[in-house]
Backbone as JSON, one array per atom type, in Angstrom:
{
  "sequence": "TELTNLQDNLPPFDHKIALKIIEEEFGASASELFDDFPDEPIASASLGQVYKAKIKKNNLNLYYAVKVQRPNLYFLIRRDIVILRLLSTTFSPFLPLNIGVGIGEIIDEFGKALFEEIDYEREGENALKFAHLFKSNPNVFVPKLEKDFSSKRVITTSWIDGVKLRDRGTLEENNLIPASFIKTCVISGLQQLFEHGYFHADPHPGNMFALKGGSADSGHLAYVDFGMMDTITNSDRIT",
  "N": [[0.81, -1.2, 0.06], [1.87, 1.21, 0.78], [3.94, 1.54, -1.04], [2.56, 1.9, -3.38], [1.75, 4.66, -3.24], [3.89, 5.8, -4.44], [3.36, 5.75, -7.1], [1.6, 7.89, -8.11], [0.82, 9.54, -6.04], [2.39, 11.16, -4.3], [3.77, 13.84, -2.23], [3.42, 17.01, -4.01], [5.88, 18.92, -5.72], [6.82, 22.43, -5.41], [4.53, 24.59, -6.93], [5.22, 26.96, -8.28], [7.81, 26.43, -9.04], [7.33, 24.48, -10.85], [6.01, 25.96, -12.98], [8.15, 27.69, -13.54], [10.1, 25.82, -14.54], [8.64, 25.01, -16.97], [8.66, 27.59, -18.31], [11.35, 28.12, -18.65], [11.96, 25.9, -20.41], [10.39, 26.35, -22.65], [10.49, 28.97, -23.38], [8.25, 30.51, -22.85], [5.36, 31.4, -20.89], [3.21, 29.04, -18.87], [0.64, 30.03, -19.04], [0.62, 31.39, -21.34], [1.04, 29.39, -23.07], [-1.1, 27.59, -22.92], [-4.7, 27.75, -22.76], [-5.94, 27.26, -20.41], [-4.4, 26.63, -17.37], [-3.91, 24.68, -14.67], [-3.85, 25.31, -10.97], [-2.75, 23.62, -9.51], [-1.16, 20.16, -9.53], [-2.69, 17.17, -10.98], [-1.85, 14.73, -10.32], [0.99, 13.38, -8.55], [4.01, 11.97, -8.84], [7.08, 9.97, -8.28], [9.15, 10.96, -10.01], [8.15, 13.12, -11.36], [5.4, 15.47, -11.75], [1.85, 15.69, -12.78], [-0.28, 17.79, -14.79], [-3.53, 18.74, -15.68], [-4.19, 20.43, -18.49], [-5.79, 22.81, -20.65], [-6.69, 23.47, -24.01], [-8.28, 25.69, -26.24], [-9.7, 24.81, -29.29], [-10.84, 25.22, -32.43], [-13.57, 25.63, -31.41], [-13.64, 23.57, -29.55], [-12.93, 22.03, -26.36], [-9.8, 21.05, -25.76], [-8.05, 18.66, -23.94], [-5.07, 18.12, -22.04], [-2.28, 16.21, -20.82], [0.16, 17.3, -18.91], [3.32, 16.69, -17.97], [5.64, 17.59, -15.67], [9.0, 17.53, -14.83], [10.61, 16.68, -11.66], [12.52, 19.08, -9.76], [16.3, 19.28, -10.03], [16.79, 16.53, -10.47], [18.87, 15.03, -11.82], [21.15, 15.64, -10.26], [20.36, 14.52, -7.74], [19.75, 11.79, -8.33], [22.22, 10.94, -8.99], [23.74, 11.41, -6.76], [22.41, 9.52, -4.96], [23.06, 7.16, -6.16], [25.79, 6.92, -5.88], [25.92, 6.86, -3.13], [24.5, 4.49, -2.63], [26.22, 2.71, -3.91], [28.64, 2.95, -2.36], [27.53, 1.79, -0.04], [26.97, -0.79, -0.78], [29.54, -1.8, -1.45], [30.62, -1.89, 0.97], [28.9, -3.51, 2.46], [28.17, -5.73, 0.92], [29.75, -8.19, 1.24], [28.79, -9.33, 3.34], [26.23, -10.02, 2.92], [24.06, -12.64, 2.21], [23.63, -13.2, -0.76], [22.8, -14.95, -3.58], [22.49, -14.63, -6.64], [23.42, -14.7, -9.17], [24.45, -12.42, -10.3], [26.46, -9.42, -9.31], [25.72, -7.16, -6.59], [26.59, -4.59, -7.06], [26.46, -4.41, -9.87], [23.65, -4.61, -10.15], [22.93, -2.13, -8.9], [24.08, -0.45, -10.81], [22.58, -0.87, -13.11], [20.09, -0.09, -12.14], [20.61, 2.64, -11.99], [21.23, 3.45, -14.51], [18.72, 2.92, -15.83], [17.09, 4.76, -14.49], [18.25, 7.32, -15.28], [17.78, 7.21, -17.91], [14.89, 7.18, -17.71], [14.37, 9.75, -16.89], [14.66, 11.42, -19.22], [12.86, 13.06, -21.05], [12.48, 13.62, -23.73], [13.41, 11.2, -24.98], [11.47, 9.55, -23.78], [9.26, 10.55, -25.25], [9.96, 9.64, -27.84], [9.83, 6.87, -27.45], [7.14, 6.53, -26.84], [5.96, 7.17, -29.31], [7.0, 5.13, -30.88], [5.86, 2.77, -29.62], [3.07, 3.28, -30.09], [3.21, 3.05, -32.83], [3.68, 0.35, -33.11], [1.44, -0.83, -32.1], [-0.62, -0.09, -33.73], [-2.34, -1.69, -35.2], [-3.89, -2.87, -33.48], [-6.92, -2.88, -32.13], [-7.76, -2.64, -29.4], [-5.78, -1.48, -27.75], [-4.7, 1.63, -26.61], [-2.74, 4.59, -27.12], [-1.6, 7.46, -25.7], [-1.76, 10.57, -27.66], [1.38, 12.02, -28.44], [2.35, 15.37, -27.97], [4.36, 17.21, -29.62], [5.11, 19.95, -29.68], [4.77, 20.83, -27.23], [6.64, 19.53, -25.63], [9.65, 18.56, -24.14], [13.06, 18.26, -22.79], [12.56, 18.13, -20.14], [9.88, 18.4, -19.78], [6.87, 16.82, -20.71], [4.17, 16.49, -23.01], [1.16, 15.12, -23.51], [-1.93, 13.94, -25.17], [-5.0, 13.83, -23.23], [-6.04, 11.2, -21.14], [-8.97, 9.8, -20.53], [-9.85, 7.51, -18.16], [-10.14, 4.59, -16.16], [-8.15, 3.58, -13.4], [-6.4, 0.57, -13.42], [-6.72, -0.64, -10.71], [-8.21, -2.0, -8.76], [-11.08, -4.37, -8.78], [-13.49, -3.61, -7.74], [-13.57, -0.79, -8.3], [-13.56, -0.72, -11.17], [-15.95, -2.08, -11.75], [-17.91, -0.18, -10.59], [-17.73, 1.66, -12.43], [-19.04, 0.67, -14.49], [-17.58, -1.08, -15.91], [-16.1, -4.2, -17.31], [-14.16, -6.38, -15.52], [-12.75, -8.89, -16.43], [-12.67, -8.49, -19.17], [-10.6, -6.75, -19.49], [-8.41, -8.13, -18.56], [-7.9, -9.94, -20.49], [-7.2, -8.36, -22.64], [-4.94, -7.07, -21.57], [-3.22, -9.41, -21.32], [-2.8, -10.37, -23.78], [-1.82, -8.11, -25.18], [0.57, -7.88, -23.69], [1.86, -10.36, -24.37], [2.17, -9.82, -27.22], [4.0, -7.7, -27.02], [6.28, -9.12, -25.89], [6.55, -11.39, -27.69], [5.97, -10.79, -30.23], [6.74, -8.1, -30.97], [9.16, -7.58, -29.57], [9.72, -5.42, -27.97], [9.06, -3.75, -25.11], [6.89, -2.43, -22.6], [8.3, -1.43, -19.59], [7.24, -0.82, -17.16], [4.71, -1.63, -16.05], [2.82, -0.67, -14.09], [-0.26, -0.25, -11.97], [-0.85, 2.47, -12.09], [0.0, 3.21, -14.55], [-1.7, 2.1, -16.61], [-4.75, 2.2, -18.08], [-8.18, 1.52, -17.85], [-10.52, 1.78, -20.38], [-13.61, 3.19, -21.58], [-15.92, 1.68, -23.95], [-15.13, -0.71, -25.01], [-15.65, -4.27, -25.6], [-17.6, -6.95, -23.96], [-15.75, -9.05, -24.08], [-13.32, -8.19, -24.97], [-11.53, -5.66, -23.36], [-11.0, -2.05, -23.88], [-7.68, -0.75, -23.48], [-5.52, 1.6, -22.23], [-2.11, 2.51, -22.37], [0.26, 4.39, -20.55], [3.0, 6.71, -19.87], [5.92, 6.11, -20.86], [8.56, 6.09, -20.07], [10.24, 3.99, -19.13], [11.39, 1.55, -21.02], [12.12, -1.5, -22.81], [14.07, -3.87, -24.64], [13.8, -7.16, -26.23], [15.77, -9.79, -27.25], [16.04, -11.51, -30.54], [16.75, -14.15, -30.32], [16.05, -14.78, -27.65], [13.31, -14.26, -27.87], [12.46, -16.35, -29.48], [13.25, -18.61, -27.97]],
  "CA": [[0.09, 0.04, -0.05], [2.81, 2.39, 0.85], [4.71, 1.64, -2.38], [1.59, 2.41, -4.33], [1.85, 5.95, -3.18], [4.99, 6.3, -5.38], [2.92, 5.92, -8.49], [0.87, 9.08, -8.3], [0.2, 10.11, -4.64], [3.44, 11.73, -3.49], [3.46, 15.32, -2.12], [3.97, 17.68, -5.2], [6.91, 19.99, -5.33], [6.13, 23.87, -5.45], [3.67, 24.83, -8.33], [5.96, 28.0, -8.93], [8.98, 25.92, -9.59], [6.94, 23.81, -12.23], [5.87, 26.97, -13.82], [9.48, 28.18, -13.8], [10.59, 24.87, -15.41], [7.97, 25.2, -18.24], [9.07, 28.75, -18.93], [12.72, 27.76, -19.18], [11.91, 24.9, -21.47], [9.7, 26.7, -23.94], [10.61, 30.52, -23.55], [6.98, 31.17, -22.64], [4.76, 30.86, -19.56], [2.2, 28.08, -19.06], [-0.63, 30.71, -19.26], [0.74, 31.67, -22.68], [1.11, 28.11, -23.98], [-2.26, 26.88, -22.56], [-5.7, 28.54, -22.43], [-6.22, 27.1, -18.86], [-3.4, 25.78, -16.81], [-4.32, 24.53, -13.27], [-2.85, 25.83, -10.03], [-2.1, 22.31, -8.75], [-1.22, 19.05, -10.34], [-3.75, 16.09, -10.75], [-1.05, 13.56, -9.7], [2.43, 13.63, -8.38], [4.85, 10.75, -8.73], [8.43, 9.94, -7.86], [10.01, 11.63, -10.8], [7.3, 14.3, -11.9], [3.93, 15.64, -11.53], [1.03, 15.84, -13.98], [-1.22, 18.86, -14.75], [-4.42, 18.66, -16.69], [-4.26, 21.58, -19.01], [-6.75, 22.92, -21.67], [-6.41, 24.58, -25.13], [-9.56, 25.75, -27.01], [-9.24, 24.75, -30.69], [-12.25, 24.95, -33.21], [-14.78, 25.66, -30.45], [-13.57, 22.43, -28.81], [-11.97, 22.11, -25.32], [-8.79, 19.81, -25.81], [-7.32, 18.45, -22.76], [-3.66, 17.6, -22.18], [-1.44, 15.81, -19.65], [1.45, 17.94, -19.09], [4.22, 16.06, -16.95], [6.84, 18.41, -15.51], [10.0, 16.82, -14.09], [10.91, 17.17, -10.47], [13.72, 19.8, -10.01], [17.47, 18.64, -9.63], [16.8, 14.98, -10.49], [20.16, 14.52, -12.26], [22.01, 15.63, -9.09], [19.78, 13.68, -6.72], [19.93, 10.33, -8.65], [23.86, 10.69, -8.95], [24.21, 11.35, -5.3], [21.97, 8.43, -4.38], [23.63, 5.99, -6.68], [27.03, 6.93, -5.24], [25.73, 6.35, -1.74], [24.11, 2.92, -2.77], [27.43, 1.96, -4.46], [29.37, 2.87, -1.27], [26.96, 0.91, 1.05], [27.05, -2.11, -1.44], [30.86, -2.12, -1.41], [30.95, -2.09, 2.35], [28.08, -4.73, 3.1], [27.94, -7.08, 0.11], [30.47, -9.42, 1.48], [28.13, -9.99, 4.63], [24.97, -10.38, 2.47], [23.84, -14.02, 1.61], [23.04, -13.17, -2.05], [23.41, -15.82, -4.66], [21.45, -14.41, -7.64], [24.1, -14.78, -10.32], [25.11, -11.0, -10.53], [26.88, -8.73, -8.08], [24.79, -6.09, -6.23], [27.05, -3.53, -7.73], [25.82, -4.46, -11.18], [22.18, -4.38, -10.04], [22.73, -0.8, -8.74], [24.48, 0.18, -11.95], [21.54, -0.99, -14.06], [19.12, 0.75, -11.69], [20.94, 3.98, -12.16], [21.04, 3.6, -15.99], [17.34, 2.95, -15.97], [16.61, 5.98, -13.87], [18.67, 8.45, -16.09], [16.86, 7.26, -19.13], [13.47, 7.63, -17.48], [14.16, 11.37, -16.79], [15.05, 12.07, -20.45], [11.55, 13.07, -21.61], [12.69, 13.46, -25.33], [13.45, 9.71, -25.18], [10.17, 9.06, -23.46], [8.27, 10.8, -26.37], [10.28, 8.7, -28.95], [9.29, 5.57, -27.01], [5.6, 6.49, -27.01], [5.65, 7.21, -30.72], [7.49, 3.7, -31.27], [4.94, 1.95, -29.02], [2.03, 3.56, -30.66], [3.29, 2.5, -34.16], [3.66, -1.07, -33.03], [0.12, -1.34, -31.67], [-1.59, 0.58, -34.43], [-3.28, -2.62, -35.62], [-4.6, -3.67, -32.28], [-7.95, -1.8, -31.79], [-8.0, -2.5, -27.95], [-4.78, -0.78, -27.11], [-4.57, 2.98, -26.87], [-1.58, 5.3, -26.57], [-1.94, 8.97, -25.71], [-0.86, 11.21, -28.64], [2.51, 13.01, -28.19], [2.27, 16.74, -28.35], [5.66, 17.65, -29.68], [5.09, 21.35, -29.65], [4.74, 21.29, -25.76], [7.41, 18.63, -25.06], [11.07, 19.0, -24.32], [13.86, 17.27, -22.1], [12.08, 18.12, -18.72], [8.48, 18.5, -19.91], [6.25, 16.06, -21.93], [2.81, 16.69, -22.96], [0.4, 14.2, -24.38], [-3.34, 14.02, -25.03], [-5.48, 13.39, -21.91], [-6.76, 9.88, -21.13], [-10.18, 9.64, -19.54], [-9.86, 6.2, -17.97], [-10.14, 4.12, -14.82], [-6.98, 2.91, -13.22], [-6.46, -0.86, -13.11], [-6.24, -0.93, -9.4], [-9.05, -3.06, -8.06], [-12.12, -4.85, -9.41], [-14.68, -2.83, -7.48], [-13.54, 0.6, -9.04], [-14.05, -0.94, -12.49], [-17.42, -2.43, -11.69], [-18.53, 1.04, -10.18], [-17.9, 2.48, -13.66], [-19.74, -0.32, -15.42], [-16.56, -1.91, -16.78], [-16.04, -5.65, -16.99], [-12.75, -6.71, -15.22], [-12.32, -9.85, -17.26], [-12.41, -7.98, -20.51], [-9.25, -6.05, -19.46], [-7.29, -9.22, -18.33], [-7.74, -10.47, -21.83], [-6.43, -7.27, -23.34], [-3.48, -7.06, -20.92], [-2.41, -10.6, -21.38], [-2.69, -10.37, -25.3], [-0.91, -7.06, -25.47], [1.81, -8.15, -23.08], [2.46, -11.34, -25.06], [2.55, -9.11, -28.26], [5.11, -7.1, -26.8], [7.39, -9.99, -25.76], [6.77, -12.42, -28.74], [5.88, -10.24, -31.68], [7.52, -6.76, -31.24], [10.51, -7.61, -28.94], [9.96, -4.2, -27.5], [7.97, -3.86, -24.08], [6.66, -1.61, -21.45], [9.03, -2.04, -18.44], [6.87, -0.38, -15.93], [3.34, -1.61, -16.22], [2.08, -0.83, -12.71], [-1.59, 0.24, -12.11], [-0.91, 3.87, -12.36], [0.31, 3.51, -15.99], [-2.65, 1.33, -17.36], [-6.05, 2.77, -17.73], [-9.37, 0.94, -18.52], [-11.39, 2.84, -21.11], [-15.05, 2.8, -22.03], [-16.08, 1.45, -25.39], [-14.69, -1.97, -25.42], [-16.66, -5.21, -25.52], [-17.41, -7.82, -22.89], [-14.71, -9.97, -24.42], [-11.87, -7.47, -25.04], [-11.77, -4.25, -23.09], [-10.03, -1.08, -24.28], [-6.81, -0.44, -22.53], [-4.53, 2.63, -22.53], [-0.82, 2.55, -21.62], [0.98, 5.66, -20.43], [4.31, 6.75, -19.32], [6.87, 5.34, -21.57], [9.98, 6.4, -19.73], [11.05, 2.8, -19.01], [10.99, 0.65, -21.97], [13.27, -2.27, -22.98], [13.94, -4.86, -25.82], [14.25, -8.56, -25.95], [16.5, -10.12, -28.45], [15.27, -12.46, -31.26], [17.02, -15.56, -29.93], [15.28, -14.85, -26.4], [11.91, -14.39, -28.18], [12.25, -17.6, -30.09], [13.41, -19.63, -26.89]],
  "C": [[0.9, 1.24, -0.06], [3.52, 2.6, -0.51], [3.81, 2.13, -3.46], [1.53, 3.81, -4.41], [2.88, 6.63, -4.14], [4.47, 6.47, -6.78], [2.35, 7.16, -8.89], [0.38, 9.91, -7.14], [1.29, 10.7, -3.77], [3.2, 13.29, -3.27], [4.12, 15.9, -3.41], [4.98, 18.57, -4.68], [6.17, 21.36, -5.72], [5.7, 24.16, -6.85], [4.64, 25.96, -8.98], [7.18, 27.45, -9.54], [8.52, 25.05, -10.97], [6.73, 24.74, -13.18], [7.13, 27.61, -14.41], [10.15, 27.3, -14.9], [9.82, 25.0, -16.84], [8.51, 26.44, -18.94], [10.43, 28.69, -19.61], [12.78, 26.92, -20.39], [11.46, 25.45, -22.79], [9.87, 28.25, -24.19], [9.3, 31.3, -23.41], [6.32, 30.6, -21.44], [3.64, 29.86, -19.97], [0.9, 28.79, -19.39], [-0.54, 31.22, -20.72], [0.59, 30.52, -23.58], [-0.29, 27.47, -23.91], [-3.46, 27.92, -22.3], [-6.05, 28.35, -20.94], [-5.26, 26.11, -18.44], [-3.69, 25.81, -15.22], [-3.32, 25.02, -12.24], [-2.14, 24.73, -9.19], [-2.08, 21.05, -9.67], [-2.3, 17.95, -9.86], [-3.1, 14.88, -10.13], [0.41, 13.94, -9.59], [3.18, 12.28, -7.94], [6.38, 10.95, -8.33], [9.47, 10.88, -8.61], [9.34, 13.0, -11.51], [6.05, 14.42, -11.45], [3.1, 16.11, -12.84], [-0.01, 16.94, -13.81], [-2.22, 18.54, -15.92], [-4.76, 20.08, -17.29], [-5.19, 21.7, -20.25], [-6.24, 23.87, -22.69], [-7.74, 24.46, -25.95], [-9.17, 25.87, -28.5], [-10.56, 24.4, -31.57], [-13.47, 24.83, -32.3], [-14.73, 24.35, -29.68], [-12.64, 22.55, -27.65], [-11.09, 20.78, -25.35], [-7.96, 19.87, -24.53], [-5.98, 17.62, -22.86], [-3.11, 17.09, -20.92], [-0.14, 16.36, -19.84], [2.39, 17.45, -17.74], [5.5, 16.93, -16.78], [7.78, 17.65, -14.5], [10.3, 17.55, -12.74], [12.37, 18.03, -10.58], [15.02, 19.11, -9.52], [17.58, 17.28, -9.66], [18.17, 14.38, -10.76], [21.1, 14.45, -11.02], [21.6, 14.69, -7.92], [20.0, 12.18, -7.06], [21.35, 10.07, -8.62], [24.25, 10.51, -7.63], [23.7, 10.05, -4.64], [22.61, 7.18, -4.93], [24.98, 5.87, -6.1], [26.88, 6.43, -3.9], [25.46, 4.84, -1.84], [25.33, 2.13, -3.22], [28.42, 1.76, -3.2], [28.97, 1.83, -0.28], [27.06, -0.65, 0.43], [28.55, -2.71, -1.24], [31.21, -2.51, 0.07], [30.22, -3.42, 2.9], [27.92, -5.74, 2.34], [28.59, -8.16, 0.64], [29.69, -10.05, 2.77], [26.61, -10.44, 4.13], [24.89, -11.72, 1.86], [23.18, -13.95, 0.24], [23.63, -14.09, -3.0], [22.4, -15.73, -5.76], [22.25, -14.28, -9.07], [24.9, -13.45, -10.96], [25.43, -10.29, -9.3], [25.83, -7.64, -7.86], [25.13, -4.8, -6.86], [26.5, -3.28, -9.03], [24.3, -4.11, -11.18], [21.94, -2.7, -9.78], [23.09, 0.11, -9.99], [23.22, 0.29, -12.97], [20.35, -0.23, -13.61], [19.35, 2.16, -11.98], [20.72, 4.42, -13.48], [19.53, 3.89, -16.34], [16.7, 4.31, -15.44], [16.95, 7.18, -14.74], [17.98, 8.41, -17.37], [15.5, 7.55, -18.97], [13.21, 9.09, -17.4], [14.56, 12.13, -18.04], [13.47, 11.98, -21.15], [11.47, 13.15, -23.05], [12.64, 12.01, -25.63], [12.13, 9.12, -24.84], [9.21, 9.31, -24.62], [8.63, 9.9, -27.52], [9.83, 7.28, -28.7], [7.87, 5.47, -27.18], [5.27, 6.41, -28.46], [5.92, 5.64, -31.31], [6.37, 2.69, -30.76], [3.65, 2.01, -29.67], [1.93, 2.91, -32.24], [3.12, 1.03, -34.14], [2.2, -1.58, -32.74], [-0.95, -0.76, -32.52], [-2.58, -0.4, -35.08], [-4.18, -3.29, -34.66], [-5.64, -2.55, -31.85], [-8.22, -1.75, -30.27], [-7.0, -1.82, -27.25], [-4.6, 0.67, -27.61], [-3.31, 3.6, -26.3], [-1.86, 6.69, -26.75], [-1.0, 9.57, -26.82], [0.2, 12.2, -28.22], [2.25, 14.45, -28.78], [3.69, 17.44, -28.52], [6.0, 19.1, -29.36], [5.39, 21.86, -28.1], [5.6, 20.2, -24.96], [8.86, 19.01, -25.28], [11.84, 17.83, -23.43], [13.19, 17.14, -20.53], [10.59, 18.31, -18.73], [7.97, 17.7, -21.05], [4.82, 16.27, -21.77], [2.14, 15.69, -24.06], [-1.2, 14.42, -24.26], [-3.91, 13.37, -23.73], [-6.28, 12.08, -22.14], [-7.87, 9.89, -20.11], [-10.33, 8.12, -19.38], [-9.95, 5.9, -16.43], [-8.77, 3.34, -14.52], [-7.07, 1.37, -12.89], [-5.96, -1.21, -11.79], [-7.02, -1.98, -8.62], [-10.44, -3.21, -8.86], [-13.29, -3.94, -9.07], [-14.75, -1.45, -8.11], [-13.9, 0.37, -10.48], [-15.38, -1.28, -12.53], [-18.32, -1.27, -11.37], [-18.66, 1.83, -11.47], [-18.4, 1.65, -14.84], [-18.71, -0.83, -16.43], [-16.34, -3.37, -16.36], [-14.65, -6.03, -16.73], [-12.05, -7.64, -16.23], [-11.82, -9.53, -18.59], [-10.95, -7.45, -20.54], [-8.13, -7.04, -19.24], [-7.08, -9.8, -19.72], [-6.78, -9.57, -22.64], [-4.83, -7.17, -22.77], [-2.77, -8.2, -21.36], [-2.01, -10.62, -22.95], [-1.58, -9.36, -25.67], [0.51, -7.31, -24.85], [2.44, -9.29, -23.84], [2.94, -10.91, -26.56], [3.88, -8.5, -28.18], [6.43, -7.85, -26.71], [7.68, -10.79, -26.95], [6.82, -11.85, -30.15], [6.86, -8.98, -31.94], [9.06, -6.83, -30.71], [10.76, -6.25, -28.35], [8.78, -4.05, -26.36], [8.11, -2.76, -23.23], [7.25, -2.18, -20.22], [8.52, -1.62, -17.2], [5.29, -0.39, -15.92], [2.61, -1.74, -14.99], [0.69, -0.1, -13.09], [-1.84, 1.75, -12.49], [-0.57, 4.33, -13.79], [-0.59, 2.75, -17.06], [-3.99, 1.8, -17.08], [-7.12, 1.84, -18.48], [-10.25, 2.03, -19.15], [-12.72, 2.29, -21.44], [-14.95, 2.58, -23.53], [-15.79, 0.09, -25.82], [-15.84, -2.89, -25.36], [-16.56, -6.12, -24.18], [-16.39, -8.76, -23.01], [-13.31, -9.26, -24.35], [-12.15, -5.97, -24.61], [-10.71, -3.24, -23.66], [-9.12, -0.58, -23.17], [-5.84, 0.61, -23.02], [-3.38, 2.47, -21.72], [-0.38, 3.98, -21.64], [2.18, 5.56, -19.84], [5.22, 5.84, -19.85], [8.41, 5.58, -21.36], [10.9, 5.08, -19.57], [10.57, 1.76, -19.94], [12.27, -0.31, -22.17], [13.02, -3.17, -24.18], [14.3, -6.14, -25.37], [14.73, -9.1, -27.29], [15.66, -11.25, -29.3], [15.47, -13.85, -30.78], [16.16, -15.8, -28.47], [13.88, -15.08, -26.85], [11.66, -15.93, -28.64], [12.35, -18.75, -28.96], [12.23, -19.49, -26.06]]
}
């Protein structure tokens, strides 16, 4: 339960800092870029926080998810990785670990993944690639990347109106059929591993949404947050 808070329920950082980051990235304020930009985020996770912003276009209100990165992340991650490395060097001889790799290698891989995850330009490319791979699957949705409002520290996508795949009761309250999403999750997961060789490596309930409009057999599922992706080799796929 406590770890679930890391997904989208952490204390947000100062709103003024978020506005400053947006202005530094685009050379314009949030109020200039969007017709309506809220005073507080709708969700706040370990690496960034998300705002629901609005642009009026052709008499339509278009909503966007604007994710702003927490300040000083490069420094904080570097510092924490160094501390973990020092601790592992000191204590690994006393830990009864027999997992085939050293704890130092695990920490290095962890650090590498985190640095990749805070590069929002890379995340945008990942989202485009994932959307292309699933363009022929009518049950899988990927929010549209808005390149004009995305940069190294800010990423903007179309807003997804859905229900988090957190528990059965919440789905049923929204007239959604839980079993239909299990099927879509399993099929899309197998497609990633066996067909595409490219997969979403952080599929927790905060990153997967049940959408309305599916059937009792196959629910409509949206994936979000493509900061942590990975590939699997052809030989591993065949094995």
